[in-house]
């Protein structure tokens, strides 16, 4: 056992004395030592129940003959961090989570790991750590929140942000806003739509690192506790068979995840996380392949914010495995891959049927013939621009309008809520990329303000930052190269005509090459916004959004 390095032999007597100090018995020390990486805290609603999940996992490990040992991982609540300096610290935690988990796992000689994440950067950060450490590992998440109910309709956090825009537009009273405030987030769990947290939790199933239901069983259901016990038991089988993350997270598994991403209509943030996770597994994923996958993958789900259904509905309709069975009708997945169940994906999904064709469209009757996410390119985005196509209104799939240019999120929000953005405009928010932000803030506040003011059918938003999974509309993020490194988005001027053609995967500004060259000759880099602390170090190491905003040492 790997843990023999800290438990067995004369030379480890000092180590054993410290295990004695922890209260572990000799009988426990003879067992495989399983690290329980628990992201419990009291500031993220999706994490407040993880102590119960951890206890269930520990019981499962012990029942199956293991020695469970818990240690923590951090997590930021993107909703609470939204709209202020806190959002600069969201994406950057992904690497802190991966690094700190690597440190703990390798320093203490664990034989296996059970990851207990839930929210946005916590899931990809721990998947990165799993690939990097590469000891047998399984994921069991905290589960999604139930939807709220207002006026007989289901609502979620995106409704809350849009309600703020409605108040600014004078179409909602503050009394109604307070009702939303009281009702849209009724339980613990990751927010109830197909936002980033739920997208990534669903993809743990699709890629083979989580058991059935990990992405969809609501946080408050007792089935989630049973799932955690089964995950604790299953890790012992993975240790015995020596099935490791890199055995599961192969290139073919990442292609399955990308295909499922398109079918589910996941958050655009998955386009940052999948390349970063793959890189840790020694696999290169070029995001240009996303359009190829999208072209052959129909979009089968329109969960909030794209539509009126929620994670609880997807769970009742058969969950991720039911969606995979729909895709298998056209042979769109490689199902002969090993998973944490110890079985192949084909064995896993057998008998998992779609019980609600309104939640999971049959593959013969999809919402769209192509996938939920598109990669746009052009002279405004030579590398990439990412849009959640499934959440764009039909009339905004092709749009042309004058640029309204802002060098930070706050200035854009002031203009939107101040009534200065008109129908047809294209809002451009720049210097919010991985380096320029730094931290690549999510732009949920401006997209929600646009929607809340009734402009989502006429106004587009483009940024080198990124969007929350709760964003909807013609919201194009991850524009690369970013403004801070002199990307073309830095050269856009007020009034330039911006052309968006999502079906053709194009994003361009109607400015001549000669004019752009003249502007480039005059462009000067901005002074960094942050000059100390972790954000400063992060900005010096981070790559562009099209590469997953991964960290690299300067050459």
XYZ file of C-alpha atoms in Angstrom, residues 401-405 493-498:
11
model
C -24.740 46.953 -34.118
C -22.543 49.752 -32.788
C -19.993 49.013 -30.082
C -20.487 50.586 -26.674
C -17.048 50.194 -25.125
C -13.631 52.088 -30.505
C -17.009 53.519 -29.592
C -19.386 53.190 -32.529
C -17.462 50.507 -34.448
C -19.936 48.129 -36.082
C -19.731 44.651 -34.551
